[in-house]
Amino acid sequence: MPFSELPLVRMDGDRVMQVVENLLGNVLKFTPPGGKVIVSPSPRKDVGNFVRISIANTGPGIPKEHPAQIFERFKGIEMGRETTIGTGLGLSIVKHIIADHGGKIWVRSAPGKESSFSFALPVA
């Protein structure tokens, strides 16, 4: 569904852009050469009247023991690569921004195949 066809969401545009930039940056960081990144919007009526944005990649995925931890402060996950500069705060901040908007955020991952970060914001 095109973004233009989604219902309106009441939000702080700067803060939600911070969420999108952070998630997209993380997904790009772990997408191998030749991999894919997919950004997709959709209405989400199964959990209320929300708009969902998903940012996914084909990449190494997240080890099964880590998905719950990645939204905690100072939690970085070693993925077998040299770690770049970072504080482990980005996803924690993202979680709080989405919560402050009355939304939800989650990750789904298939280790060795893909990861998908999604957030849902209530319709205005």
Coordinates of C-alpha atoms in Angstrom, one line a residue:
M1 CA 0.0 0.0 0.0
P2 CA 1.4 3.4 -0.9
F3 CA 2.1 5.8 2.0
S4 CA -0.3 8.3 0.5
E5 CA -3.2 5.8 1.1
L6 CA -2.6 5.3 4.8
P7 CA -4.8 6.9 7.4
L8 CA -3.3 10.0 9.2
V9 CA -1.3 9.4 12.4
R10 CA -0.9 12.1 15.1
M11 CA 2.9 12.2 15.7
D12 CA 5.9 14.3 16.3
G13 CA 7.4 14.1 12.8
D14 CA 11.0 14.8 14.0
R15 CA 10.9 12.0 16.6
V16 CA 9.3 9.5 14.2
M17 CA 11.9 10.4 11.6
Q18 CA 14.6 9.6 14.2
V19 CA 13.0 6.2 14.7
V20 CA 13.0 5.5 10.9
E21 CA 16.6 6.7 10.5
N22 CA 17.8 4.6 13.4
L23 CA 16.0 1.4 12.2
L24 CA 17.0 2.0 8.6
G25 CA 20.7 2.6 9.7
N26 CA 20.7 -0.6 11.7
V27 CA 19.2 -2.7 8.9
L28 CA 21.6 -1.3 6.3
K29 CA 24.6 -1.9 8.6
F30 CA 23.8 -5.6 8.6
T31 CA 22.7 -6.1 5.0
P32 CA 25.4 -7.9 3.1
P33 CA 26.5 -6.8 -0.4
G34 CA 23.7 -7.8 -2.8
G35 CA 21.2 -8.1 0.0
K36 CA 17.8 -6.3 0.0
V37 CA 16.2 -3.7 2.3
I38 CA 12.4 -3.4 2.2
V39 CA 10.4 -0.6 3.8
S40 CA 6.7 -1.3 3.8
P41 CA 3.7 0.5 5.3
S42 CA 0.3 -1.0 6.1
P43 CA -2.8 -0.4 8.2
R44 CA -2.9 -2.8 11.1
K45 CA -6.4 -3.5 12.3
D46 CA -5.6 -6.8 14.1
V47 CA -4.4 -5.0 17.2
G48 CA -6.6 -1.9 16.9
N49 CA -6.5 1.0 14.6
F50 CA -2.8 1.4 13.9
V51 CA -0.5 2.1 11.0
R52 CA 2.5 -0.2 10.8
I53 CA 5.8 0.5 9.2
S54 CA 8.2 -2.4 8.7
I55 CA 11.9 -2.1 7.8
A56 CA 13.4 -5.5 6.8
N57 CA 16.5 -6.9 5.3
T58 CA 18.1 -10.0 4.0
G59 CA 21.0 -10.5 6.2
P60 CA 22.5 -12.5 9.1
G61 CA 19.4 -12.1 11.3
I62 CA 19.5 -11.8 15.1
P63 CA 20.6 -14.8 17.2
K64 CA 17.6 -16.4 18.9
E65 CA 18.7 -15.5 22.4
H66 CA 19.0 -11.7 21.6
P67 CA 15.7 -10.2 20.2
A68 CA 14.3 -9.3 23.6
Q69 CA 17.6 -7.6 24.6
I70 CA 18.1 -5.4 21.6
F71 CA 15.7 -2.7 22.9
E72 CA 17.5 -2.4 26.2
R73 CA 20.0 0.4 27.0
F74 CA 23.7 -0.4 26.3
K75 CA 22.9 -3.7 24.7
G76 CA 24.9 -4.3 21.5
I77 CA 25.0 -7.7 19.9
E78 CA 28.2 -9.0 18.4
M79 CA 27.4 -10.3 15.0
G80 CA 30.9 -11.6 14.1
R81 CA 31.9 -8.2 12.6
E82 CA 34.1 -5.5 14.0
T83 CA 31.9 -3.2 16.0
T84 CA 31.5 0.3 14.7
I85 CA 31.1 3.4 16.9
G86 CA 27.9 3.2 18.9
T87 CA 26.6 3.4 22.5
G88 CA 23.9 0.7 22.4
L89 CA 21.3 3.4 23.0
G90 CA 19.7 3.8 19.6
L91 CA 17.1 1.0 19.8
S92 CA 16.3 1.9 23.4
I93 CA 15.6 5.5 22.4
V94 CA 13.5 4.2 19.5
K95 CA 11.4 2.1 21.8
H96 CA 10.7 5.0 24.1
I97 CA 9.8 7.3 21.2
I98 CA 7.3 4.8 19.9
A99 CA 5.9 4.2 23.5
D100 CA 5.5 7.9 24.0
H101 CA 3.3 8.0 20.9
G102 CA 1.1 5.2 22.2
G103 CA 2.6 2.7 19.7
K104 CA 4.3 -0.6 19.7
I105 CA 7.6 -1.8 18.4
W106 CA 8.9 -5.3 17.8
V107 CA 11.4 -7.4 15.8
R108 CA 11.2 -10.7 14.0
S109 CA 14.2 -12.5 12.8
A110 CA 15.2 -15.7 11.1
P111 CA 18.9 -16.2 12.1
G112 CA 21.0 -16.5 8.9
K113 CA 18.2 -15.1 6.7
E114 CA 16.5 -11.9 7.6
S115 CA 15.4 -9.4 10.3
S116 CA 12.3 -7.2 10.3
F117 CA 11.8 -4.3 12.6
S118 CA 8.2 -3.0 12.8
F119 CA 6.5 -0.3 14.7
A120 CA 2.8 0.7 14.8
L121 CA 1.4 4.1 15.7
P122 CA -2.3 4.7 16.5
V123 CA -4.4 6.4 13.8
A124 CA -5.4 10.0 14.6

